[in-house]
Short mmCIF file of C-alpha atoms in Angstrom, two decimals:
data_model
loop_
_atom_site.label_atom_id
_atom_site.label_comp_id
_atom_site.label_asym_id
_atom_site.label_seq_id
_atom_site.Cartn_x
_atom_site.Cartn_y
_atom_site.Cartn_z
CA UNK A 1490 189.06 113.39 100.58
CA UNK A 1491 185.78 115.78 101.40
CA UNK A 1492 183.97 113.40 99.05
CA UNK A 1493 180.88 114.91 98.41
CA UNK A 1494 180.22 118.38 99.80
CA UNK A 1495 176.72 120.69 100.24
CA UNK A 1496 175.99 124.03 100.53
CA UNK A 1497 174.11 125.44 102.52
CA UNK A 1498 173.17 123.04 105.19
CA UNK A 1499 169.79 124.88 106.02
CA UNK A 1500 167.95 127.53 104.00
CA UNK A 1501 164.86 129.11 104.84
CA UNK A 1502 163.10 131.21 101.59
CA UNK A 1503 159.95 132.94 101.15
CA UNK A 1504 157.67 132.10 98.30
CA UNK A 1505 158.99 133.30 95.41
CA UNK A 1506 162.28 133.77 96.09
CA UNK A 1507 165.26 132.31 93.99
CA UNK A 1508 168.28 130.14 95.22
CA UNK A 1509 171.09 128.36 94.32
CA UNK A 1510 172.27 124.70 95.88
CA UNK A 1511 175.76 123.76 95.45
CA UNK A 1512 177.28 120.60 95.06
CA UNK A 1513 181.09 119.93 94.85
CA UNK A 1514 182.75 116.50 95.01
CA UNK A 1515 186.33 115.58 94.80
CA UNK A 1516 186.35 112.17 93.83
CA UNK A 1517 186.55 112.76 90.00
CA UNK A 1518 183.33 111.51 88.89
CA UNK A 1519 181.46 111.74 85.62
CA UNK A 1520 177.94 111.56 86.97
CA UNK A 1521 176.12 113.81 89.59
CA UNK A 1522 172.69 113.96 90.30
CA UNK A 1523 170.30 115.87 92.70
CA UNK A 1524 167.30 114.52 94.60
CA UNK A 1525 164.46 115.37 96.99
CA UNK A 1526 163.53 113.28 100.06
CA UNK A 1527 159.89 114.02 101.12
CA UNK A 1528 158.52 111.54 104.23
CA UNK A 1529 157.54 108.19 102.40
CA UNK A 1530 158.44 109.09 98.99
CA UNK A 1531 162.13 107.66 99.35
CA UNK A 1532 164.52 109.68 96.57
CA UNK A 1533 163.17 111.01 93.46
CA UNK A 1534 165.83 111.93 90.70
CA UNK A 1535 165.28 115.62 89.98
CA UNK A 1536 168.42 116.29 87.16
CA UNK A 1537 171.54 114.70 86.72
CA UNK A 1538 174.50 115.13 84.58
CA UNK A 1539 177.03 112.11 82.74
CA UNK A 1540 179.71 115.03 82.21
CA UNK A 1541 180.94 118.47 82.34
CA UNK A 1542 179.03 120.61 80.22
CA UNK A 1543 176.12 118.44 80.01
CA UNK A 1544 172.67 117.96 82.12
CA UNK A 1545 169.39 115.73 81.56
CA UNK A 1546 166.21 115.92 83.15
CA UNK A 1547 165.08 113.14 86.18
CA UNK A 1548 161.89 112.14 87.62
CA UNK A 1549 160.58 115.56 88.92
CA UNK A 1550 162.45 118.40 86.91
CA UNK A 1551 159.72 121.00 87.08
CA UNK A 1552 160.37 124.52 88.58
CA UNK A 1553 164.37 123.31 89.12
CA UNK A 1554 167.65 124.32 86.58
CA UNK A 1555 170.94 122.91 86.86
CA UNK A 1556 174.08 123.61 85.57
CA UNK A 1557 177.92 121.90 85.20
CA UNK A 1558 180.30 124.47 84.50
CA UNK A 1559 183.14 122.09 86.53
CA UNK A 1560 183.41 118.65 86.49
CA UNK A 1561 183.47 118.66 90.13
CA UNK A 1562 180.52 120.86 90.67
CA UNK A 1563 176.41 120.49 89.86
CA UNK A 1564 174.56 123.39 90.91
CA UNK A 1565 170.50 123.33 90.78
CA UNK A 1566 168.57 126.44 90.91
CA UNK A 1567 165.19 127.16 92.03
CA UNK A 1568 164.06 130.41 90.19
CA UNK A 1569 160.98 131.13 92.28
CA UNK A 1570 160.57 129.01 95.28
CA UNK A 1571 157.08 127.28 96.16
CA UNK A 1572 155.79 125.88 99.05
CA UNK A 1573 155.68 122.34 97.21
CA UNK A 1574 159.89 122.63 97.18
CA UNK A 1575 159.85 122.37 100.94
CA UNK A 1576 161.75 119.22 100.92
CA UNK A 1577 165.49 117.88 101.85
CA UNK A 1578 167.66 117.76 99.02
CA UNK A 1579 170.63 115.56 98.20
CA UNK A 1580 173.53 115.54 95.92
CA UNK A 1581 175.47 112.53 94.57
CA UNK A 1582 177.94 111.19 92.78
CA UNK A 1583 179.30 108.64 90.58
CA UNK A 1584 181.64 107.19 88.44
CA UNK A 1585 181.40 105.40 85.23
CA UNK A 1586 181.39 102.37 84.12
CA UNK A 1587 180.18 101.11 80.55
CA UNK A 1588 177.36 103.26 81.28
CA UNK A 1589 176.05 101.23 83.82
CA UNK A 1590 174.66 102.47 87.19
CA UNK A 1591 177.14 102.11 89.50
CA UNK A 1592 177.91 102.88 93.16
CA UNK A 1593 176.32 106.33 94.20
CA UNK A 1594 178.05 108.39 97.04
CA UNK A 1595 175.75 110.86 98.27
CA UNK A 1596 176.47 114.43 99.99
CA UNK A 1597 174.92 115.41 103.69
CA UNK A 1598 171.99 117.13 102.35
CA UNK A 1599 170.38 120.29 102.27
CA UNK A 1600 167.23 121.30 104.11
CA UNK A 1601 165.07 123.48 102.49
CA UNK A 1602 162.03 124.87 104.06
CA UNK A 1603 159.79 127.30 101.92
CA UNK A 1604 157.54 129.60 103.57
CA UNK B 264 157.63 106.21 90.13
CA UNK B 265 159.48 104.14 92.44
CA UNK B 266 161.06 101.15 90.33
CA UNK B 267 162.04 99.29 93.98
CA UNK B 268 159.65 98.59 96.86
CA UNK B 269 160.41 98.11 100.56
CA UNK B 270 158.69 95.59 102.96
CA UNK B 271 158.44 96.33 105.63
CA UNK B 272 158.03 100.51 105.76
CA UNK B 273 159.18 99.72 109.47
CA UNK B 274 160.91 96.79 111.69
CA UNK B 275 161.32 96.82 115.49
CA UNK B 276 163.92 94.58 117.10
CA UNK B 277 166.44 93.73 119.99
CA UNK B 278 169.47 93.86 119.64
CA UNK B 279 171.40 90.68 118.46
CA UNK B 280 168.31 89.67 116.46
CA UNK B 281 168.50 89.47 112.76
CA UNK B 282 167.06 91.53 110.45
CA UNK B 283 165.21 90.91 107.51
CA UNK B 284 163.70 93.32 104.93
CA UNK B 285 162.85 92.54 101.39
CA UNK B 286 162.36 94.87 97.57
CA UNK B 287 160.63 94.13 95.17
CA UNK B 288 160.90 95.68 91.53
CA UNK B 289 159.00 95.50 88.26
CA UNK B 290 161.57 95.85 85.07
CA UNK B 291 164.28 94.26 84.50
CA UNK B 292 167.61 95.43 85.92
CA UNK B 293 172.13 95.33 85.80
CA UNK B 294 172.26 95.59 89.10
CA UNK B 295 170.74 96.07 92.64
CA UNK B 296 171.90 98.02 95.18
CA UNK B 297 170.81 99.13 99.74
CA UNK B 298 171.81 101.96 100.87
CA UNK B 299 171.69 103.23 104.67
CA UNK B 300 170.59 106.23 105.88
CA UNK B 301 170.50 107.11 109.49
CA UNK B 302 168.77 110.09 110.89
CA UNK B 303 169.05 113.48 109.30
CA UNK B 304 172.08 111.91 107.47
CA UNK B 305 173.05 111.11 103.34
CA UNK B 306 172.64 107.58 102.25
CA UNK B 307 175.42 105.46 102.16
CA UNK B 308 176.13 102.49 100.29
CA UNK B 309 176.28 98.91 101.51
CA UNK B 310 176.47 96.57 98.82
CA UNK B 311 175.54 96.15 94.96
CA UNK B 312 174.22 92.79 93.75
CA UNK B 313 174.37 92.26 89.84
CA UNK B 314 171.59 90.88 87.74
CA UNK B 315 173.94 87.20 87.25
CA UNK B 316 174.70 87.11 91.16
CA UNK B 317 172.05 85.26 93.35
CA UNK B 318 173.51 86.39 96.70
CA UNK B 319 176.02 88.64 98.33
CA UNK B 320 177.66 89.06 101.83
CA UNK B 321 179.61 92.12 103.21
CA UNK B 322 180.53 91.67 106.93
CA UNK B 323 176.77 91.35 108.70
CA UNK B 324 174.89 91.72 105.71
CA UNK B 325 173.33 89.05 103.09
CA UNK B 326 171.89 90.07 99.80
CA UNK B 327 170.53 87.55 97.91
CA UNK B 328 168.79 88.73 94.75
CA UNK B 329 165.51 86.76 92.73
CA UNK B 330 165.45 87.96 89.72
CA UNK B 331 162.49 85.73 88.21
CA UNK B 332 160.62 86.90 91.46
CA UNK B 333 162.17 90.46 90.75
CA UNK B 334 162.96 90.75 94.49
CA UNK B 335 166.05 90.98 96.70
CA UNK B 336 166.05 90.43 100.57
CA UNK B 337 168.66 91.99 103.09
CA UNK B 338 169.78 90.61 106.14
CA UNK B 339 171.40 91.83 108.88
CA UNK B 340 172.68 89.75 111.20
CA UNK B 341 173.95 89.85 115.30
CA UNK B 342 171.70 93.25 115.03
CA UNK B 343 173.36 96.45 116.45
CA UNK B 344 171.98 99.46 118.34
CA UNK B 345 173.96 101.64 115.34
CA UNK B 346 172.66 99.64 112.47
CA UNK B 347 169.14 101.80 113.36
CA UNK B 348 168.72 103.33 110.64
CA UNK B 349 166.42 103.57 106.94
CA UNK B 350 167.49 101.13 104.37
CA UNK B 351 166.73 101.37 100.55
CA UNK B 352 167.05 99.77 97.72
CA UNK B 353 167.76 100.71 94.48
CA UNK B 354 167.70 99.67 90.92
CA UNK B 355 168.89 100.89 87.60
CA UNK B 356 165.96 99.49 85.30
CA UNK B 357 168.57 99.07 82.36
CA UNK B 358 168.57 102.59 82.13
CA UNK B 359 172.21 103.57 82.73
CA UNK B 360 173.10 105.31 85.01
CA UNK B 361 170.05 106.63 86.50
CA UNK B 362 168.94 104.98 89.91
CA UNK B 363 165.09 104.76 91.29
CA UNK B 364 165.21 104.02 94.96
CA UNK B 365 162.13 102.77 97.04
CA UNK B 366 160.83 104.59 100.04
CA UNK B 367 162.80 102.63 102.18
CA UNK B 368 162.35 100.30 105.62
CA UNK B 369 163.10 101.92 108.87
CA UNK B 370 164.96 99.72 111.49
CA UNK B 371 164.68 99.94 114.60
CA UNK B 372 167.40 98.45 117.20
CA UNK B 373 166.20 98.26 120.95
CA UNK B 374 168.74 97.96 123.57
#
């Protein structure tokens, strides 16, 4: 198993410019979510989704769409990039259990620098 | 905001030391997870505590949990050069299955 797969690894974008993170994971989980990592800020939910076909808004949502066409994929889109989105960006997964937050595996990230 | 808090932001040590790094969290909680992450890497997942557990081993590692302190401590034991590394904690605030992770203690292991 890939487990849970990024791409790209590295993107560089001007201001302004749109993009599109993927996310794929073979594990058959409900939930996904993205994050950001900024130095000393730890993880901060940005959207996640408990199931194909839906999403929810996290922590910081603004400027950042997702969608979850697949089960197995959650895509987030940055419409027009801004210097604030420089950041490194995760993706995870998990499965479900009563609802309950349960073990999160986590993808190998995606570096975004925005210029 | 951050639900879980790391102390210390960073630990130095030698190798075959233990170490020790505590979280602290303000609403009430299911569970309790640490991840690791080591440089320029995802996090991965050590161990989850629930909120009826008081402590929790997995090979080197001891989790004990407080939760009329709201805290949880980690210990690694017999450190290793490869357990260097940033360790987090996480917490689910009785909100599903949402997680809010701290910002995490870097460990350092010296040879």
């Amino acid at each position: 198993n890939a487990g849970v797969t990024q791409t790209p690894k590295f993107r560089v974008l001007k201001t302004g410019q749109s993009m599109t993170l993927l996310c794929a994971q073979d594990m058959n989980h409900e939930y996904m979510y993205w994050y950001r990592q900024d130095p000393g800020m730890g993880l901060r939910l940005i959207h996640y989704s408990v199931g194909e076909g839906t999403t929810a808004k996290g922590e910081v949502p603004d400027g950042y769409n997702v969608s979850r066409l697949k089960k197995q994929n959650f895509l987030l889109g940055l419409e027009s990039a801004a210097p604030s989105q420089t950041s490194v960006y995760f993706c995870a997964s998990s499965s479900s259990d009563g609802g309950r937050a349960e073990t999160q595996y986590f993808g190998p990230g995606t570096r975004l620098l925005v210029l | 905001s951050q639900q879980g808090e790391e102390d210390p932001q960073a630990l130095s040590i030698q190798e075959g030391e233990n170490a020790t790094m505590n979280c602290s969290y303000k609403t009430s909680i299911n569970n309790l997870q640490w991840y690791r992450q080591n440089s320029g890497r995802g996090l991965v997942h050590l161990i989850l505590i629930r909120s009826n557990e008081r402590e929790k081993h997995s090979g080197r590692l001891r989790v004990t949990l407080d939760t009329s302190k709201k805290s949880s401590s980690l210990l690694i034991t017999a450190s290793r050069a490869a357990d260097t590394a940033s360790y987090f904690c996480a917490t689910d605030a009785r909100k599903g299955y949402k997680l809010s992770f701290g910002a995490g203690t870097t460990v350092t292991v010296r040879a």
